[in-house]
Short mmCIF file of C-alpha atoms in Angstrom, two decimals:
data_model
loop_
_atom_site.label_atom_id
_atom_site.label_comp_id
_atom_site.label_asym_id
_atom_site.label_seq_id
_atom_site.Cartn_x
_atom_site.Cartn_y
_atom_site.Cartn_z
CA UNK A 288 0.26 0.03 0.02
CA UNK A 289 1.73 3.09 -1.24
CA UNK A 290 1.17 5.91 -3.25
CA UNK A 291 2.04 5.82 -6.93
CA UNK A 292 3.53 8.64 -9.17
CA UNK A 293 2.71 8.05 -12.68
CA UNK A 294 5.24 10.73 -13.59
CA UNK A 295 7.83 9.20 -11.58
CA UNK A 296 7.07 5.78 -13.07
CA UNK A 297 7.02 6.98 -16.78
CA UNK A 298 10.64 8.60 -15.92
CA UNK A 299 11.94 5.13 -15.46
CA UNK A 300 11.87 4.02 -19.09
CA UNK A 301 12.14 5.19 -22.47
CA UNK A 302 10.43 2.36 -24.39
CA UNK A 303 7.49 2.35 -26.53
CA UNK A 304 4.77 -0.20 -26.30
CA UNK A 305 6.03 -1.68 -23.25
CA UNK A 306 3.58 -1.72 -20.96
CA UNK A 307 4.67 -1.24 -16.94
CA UNK A 308 2.58 -2.25 -14.30
CA UNK A 309 2.63 0.10 -11.67
CA UNK A 310 -0.26 -1.11 -9.31
CA UNK A 311 -2.92 -3.96 -9.01
CA UNK A 312 -6.68 -3.58 -8.62
CA UNK A 313 -9.06 -6.86 -8.20
CA UNK A 314 -6.70 -8.73 -10.38
CA UNK A 315 -6.28 -5.93 -12.94
CA UNK A 316 -2.74 -4.33 -14.10
CA UNK A 317 -2.61 -0.89 -13.88
CA UNK A 318 -0.19 0.68 -16.16
CA UNK A 319 1.65 3.03 -17.54
CA UNK A 320 2.77 2.90 -21.41
CA UNK A 321 4.63 5.40 -23.53
CA UNK A 322 3.10 5.22 -27.29
CA UNK A 323 4.90 6.16 -30.46
CA UNK A 324 4.19 4.90 -34.17
CA UNK A 325 1.69 2.66 -34.70
CA UNK A 326 0.66 -0.59 -33.00
CA UNK A 327 -0.75 -3.77 -34.79
CA UNK A 328 -4.63 -3.55 -35.16
CA UNK A 329 -5.87 -6.44 -32.68
CA UNK A 330 -8.31 -7.33 -30.33
CA UNK A 331 -8.89 -9.21 -26.76
CA UNK A 332 -11.80 -11.42 -26.95
CA UNK A 333 -12.40 -11.69 -23.13
CA UNK A 334 -11.72 -8.33 -21.94
CA UNK A 335 -12.25 -4.48 -22.27
CA UNK A 336 -9.52 -2.35 -22.67
CA UNK A 337 -9.25 1.17 -20.97
CA UNK A 338 -6.84 3.88 -21.94
CA UNK A 339 -6.50 7.14 -20.24
CA UNK A 340 -4.53 9.83 -21.43
CA UNK A 341 -1.63 11.31 -19.50
CA UNK A 342 0.11 13.20 -21.93
CA UNK A 343 0.50 14.06 -25.59
CA UNK A 344 -2.13 12.95 -28.49
CA UNK A 345 -3.29 9.50 -28.84
CA UNK A 346 -5.11 8.18 -32.08
CA UNK A 347 -7.15 5.35 -31.50
CA UNK A 348 -8.45 3.53 -34.74
CA UNK A 349 -11.60 1.35 -33.30
CA UNK A 350 -12.78 -0.62 -36.13
CA UNK A 351 -13.89 1.88 -38.79
CA UNK A 352 -13.68 5.16 -36.64
CA UNK A 353 -10.48 7.31 -35.76
CA UNK A 354 -10.92 8.54 -31.90
CA UNK A 355 -8.35 11.72 -30.85
CA UNK A 356 -7.62 11.41 -27.38
CA UNK A 357 -5.58 14.06 -25.65
CA UNK A 358 -4.82 14.33 -22.11
CA UNK A 359 -7.27 13.65 -19.35
CA UNK A 360 -9.59 11.79 -21.99
CA UNK A 361 -10.37 8.37 -21.72
CA UNK A 362 -11.98 5.51 -23.82
CA UNK A 363 -12.85 2.02 -22.91
CA UNK A 364 -12.54 -0.31 -25.94
CA UNK A 365 -14.78 -3.23 -25.37
CA UNK A 366 -14.17 -6.42 -25.45
CA UNK A 367 -14.10 -8.25 -28.64
CA UNK A 368 -13.71 -4.78 -30.76
CA UNK A 369 -10.51 -4.42 -33.28
CA UNK A 370 -8.57 -1.48 -32.32
CA UNK A 371 -5.27 0.33 -33.20
CA UNK A 372 -3.64 3.14 -31.06
CA UNK A 373 -0.97 5.31 -32.51
CA UNK A 374 0.87 8.29 -31.75
CA UNK A 375 2.61 10.65 -34.16
CA UNK A 376 4.76 12.15 -31.08
CA UNK A 377 5.24 10.34 -27.99
CA UNK A 378 2.29 9.83 -25.62
CA UNK A 379 1.96 8.73 -22.17
CA UNK A 380 -1.04 6.46 -21.47
CA UNK A 381 -2.52 4.78 -18.18
CA UNK A 382 -3.79 1.37 -19.56
CA UNK A 383 -6.07 -1.36 -17.15
CA UNK A 384 -6.31 -4.63 -18.56
CA UNK A 385 -6.88 -8.07 -16.75
CA UNK A 386 -4.00 -9.42 -15.19
CA UNK A 387 -1.91 -11.59 -18.08
CA UNK A 388 -3.75 -10.21 -20.90
CA UNK A 389 -1.79 -10.01 -24.25
CA UNK A 390 -0.89 -6.47 -25.35
CA UNK A 391 -1.12 -7.43 -28.88
CA UNK A 392 -4.24 -9.82 -28.39
CA UNK A 393 -2.06 -12.69 -28.86
CA UNK A 394 0.25 -14.27 -26.14
CA UNK A 395 3.20 -15.35 -29.16
CA UNK A 396 3.55 -11.30 -29.81
CA UNK A 397 2.68 -9.94 -26.69
CA UNK A 398 5.18 -7.65 -24.71
CA UNK A 399 6.49 -8.66 -21.17
CA UNK A 400 4.61 -6.82 -18.67
CA UNK A 401 7.29 -5.83 -16.16
CA UNK A 402 6.42 -4.03 -12.53
CA UNK A 403 8.11 -1.26 -11.65
CA UNK B 22 -17.85 3.66 -27.89
CA UNK B 23 -16.38 7.27 -27.30
CA UNK B 24 -14.09 9.82 -25.90
CA UNK B 25 -14.99 10.66 -21.94
CA UNK B 26 -13.15 13.94 -21.62
CA UNK B 27 -13.03 13.95 -17.52
CA UNK B 28 -12.82 17.66 -17.49
CA UNK B 29 -16.19 18.27 -19.04
CA UNK B 30 -17.65 15.87 -17.04
CA UNK B 31 -16.49 17.64 -13.96
CA UNK B 32 -17.86 20.78 -14.85
CA UNK B 33 -21.23 19.10 -14.98
CA UNK B 34 -21.75 18.99 -11.27
CA UNK B 35 -20.68 20.64 -7.77
CA UNK B 36 -21.51 18.27 -5.28
CA UNK B 37 -19.13 16.63 -3.06
CA UNK B 38 -18.70 13.14 -2.43
CA UNK B 39 -21.28 12.18 -5.24
CA UNK B 40 -19.43 9.64 -7.80
CA UNK B 41 -20.48 9.97 -11.02
CA UNK B 42 -20.32 7.21 -13.69
CA UNK B 43 -18.55 8.16 -16.87
CA UNK B 44 -17.62 4.60 -18.37
CA UNK B 45 -17.64 0.77 -17.96
CA UNK B 46 -14.63 -1.40 -17.99
CA UNK B 47 -15.55 -4.99 -17.73
CA UNK B 48 -18.48 -4.42 -15.12
CA UNK B 49 -16.75 -1.61 -12.98
CA UNK B 50 -17.40 1.98 -12.64
CA UNK B 51 -14.87 4.18 -14.09
CA UNK B 52 -16.08 7.47 -11.97
CA UNK B 53 -15.21 10.92 -11.29
CA UNK B 54 -15.50 12.44 -7.96
CA UNK B 55 -15.23 15.99 -6.20
CA UNK B 56 -13.53 15.70 -2.75
CA UNK B 57 -14.02 18.18 0.09
CA UNK B 58 -13.96 17.99 3.59
CA UNK B 59 -13.63 14.72 5.56
CA UNK B 60 -15.80 11.14 4.34
CA UNK B 61 -16.44 8.55 7.11
CA UNK B 62 -14.11 5.97 7.81
CA UNK B 63 -15.25 3.00 5.68
CA UNK B 64 -14.30 -0.62 4.34
CA UNK B 65 -14.87 -2.46 1.14
CA UNK B 66 -15.07 -6.25 2.26
CA UNK B 67 -15.30 -7.55 -1.37
CA UNK B 68 -13.43 -5.11 -3.42
CA UNK B 69 -10.00 -2.90 -3.71
CA UNK B 70 -10.90 0.73 -4.50
CA UNK B 71 -8.59 2.59 -6.83
CA UNK B 72 -8.13 6.51 -6.43
CA UNK B 73 -6.52 8.72 -9.15
CA UNK B 74 -6.23 12.42 -8.00
CA UNK B 75 -7.06 14.51 -11.22
CA UNK B 76 -6.46 17.94 -9.27
CA UNK B 77 -6.03 19.47 -6.19
CA UNK B 78 -4.79 17.29 -2.67
CA UNK B 79 -6.30 14.23 -1.25
CA UNK B 80 -5.23 12.59 2.23
CA UNK B 81 -6.18 9.51 2.45
CA UNK B 82 -6.24 7.53 6.01
CA UNK B 83 -5.76 4.35 6.00
CA UNK B 84 -5.86 2.30 8.83
CA UNK B 85 -3.00 3.92 11.24
CA UNK B 86 -1.35 5.87 8.40
CA UNK B 87 -2.42 9.05 6.24
CA UNK B 88 -0.94 9.28 2.49
CA UNK B 89 -0.82 12.66 0.83
CA UNK B 90 -1.83 12.37 -3.07
CA UNK B 91 -1.56 15.07 -5.40
CA UNK B 92 -2.31 15.53 -9.46
CA UNK B 93 -1.08 11.95 -11.26
CA UNK B 94 -0.65 9.92 -8.04
CA UNK B 95 -2.86 6.99 -7.62
CA UNK B 96 -3.56 4.66 -4.67
CA UNK B 97 -5.05 1.27 -4.20
CA UNK B 98 -7.27 0.59 -0.74
CA UNK B 99 -7.08 -3.31 -0.72
CA UNK B 100 -10.33 -5.03 0.04
CA UNK B 101 -11.35 -4.88 3.39
CA UNK B 102 -8.83 -2.16 4.66
CA UNK B 103 -10.54 0.38 6.40
CA UNK B 104 -10.01 4.13 4.90
CA UNK B 105 -11.15 7.82 4.57
CA UNK B 106 -10.47 10.29 1.95
CA UNK B 107 -10.00 13.92 3.26
CA UNK B 108 -9.49 17.26 1.20
CA UNK B 109 -8.79 20.29 2.90
CA UNK B 110 -9.71 21.82 -0.98
CA UNK B 111 -11.66 20.82 -3.23
CA UNK B 112 -9.81 17.87 -5.23
CA UNK B 113 -10.99 15.74 -8.39
CA UNK B 114 -10.69 12.48 -8.30
CA UNK B 115 -11.14 9.19 -10.58
CA UNK B 116 -12.42 6.62 -8.95
CA UNK B 117 -12.92 2.88 -9.78
CA UNK B 118 -14.98 0.31 -8.11
CA UNK B 119 -17.25 -2.62 -9.39
CA UNK B 120 -20.80 -1.50 -10.15
CA UNK B 121 -22.75 -1.34 -7.24
CA UNK B 122 -20.13 -0.78 -4.60
CA UNK B 123 -21.39 1.47 -1.73
CA UNK B 124 -19.13 4.28 -1.91
CA UNK B 125 -19.63 4.26 2.42
CA UNK B 126 -19.46 0.45 2.80
CA UNK B 127 -22.92 0.54 3.71
CA UNK B 128 -25.54 0.16 0.77
CA UNK B 129 -28.06 2.16 3.58
CA UNK B 130 -26.04 4.90 3.60
CA UNK B 131 -24.33 4.97 -0.11
CA UNK B 132 -24.79 7.57 -2.71
CA UNK B 133 -26.60 7.16 -5.81
CA UNK B 134 -23.99 7.03 -8.51
CA UNK B 135 -25.47 8.61 -11.46
CA UNK B 136 -24.15 8.37 -14.90
CA UNK B 137 -23.64 11.25 -16.78
#
């Protein structure tokens, strides 16, 4: 039980598309991640996917639409819905997914979610 | 499926200690709330309780300790742990709890969580 400062956590790494677990909530990973460039389209058949932008701008392609999210804006991609995050410049994001959810939707290609 | 701007949601109400539901994530309410003054000590026997401070400063009394949270800081109170949020001046907070969790820990005294 301790205070988690998101900016301090984000200062500990540079890699893009590598979510870092900073807290647990009822079996969910609370993560911070840096986005830059384009992630593959994917879906999570068993879970919603929550994105909260902390800094920068994220483009979220969700099926046929593109949503633009700035700081203080969140989006929940419902389970089974195909999506792809993008960022032209580096963006910082809070992510929530159930523990062990592969970030690409596929365990074979998923990032290891290190705890920091 | 739409972008949720937390500042816009927070501008829609003034009441303190009245969480407003702004999104759903896997059966959890994603809420914004304004804190000012002192909430009763309580606990949630069945769920963790996630607080992310968006603006202002929150004092979180957790058992015998007091934690001070500023903007961009989060705290997860584990299930069953007695706690009390306080704020000397108005603070704005993102809260996550499973749907229908009474904010006081007791359905008899809990706020109705309006969706906005």
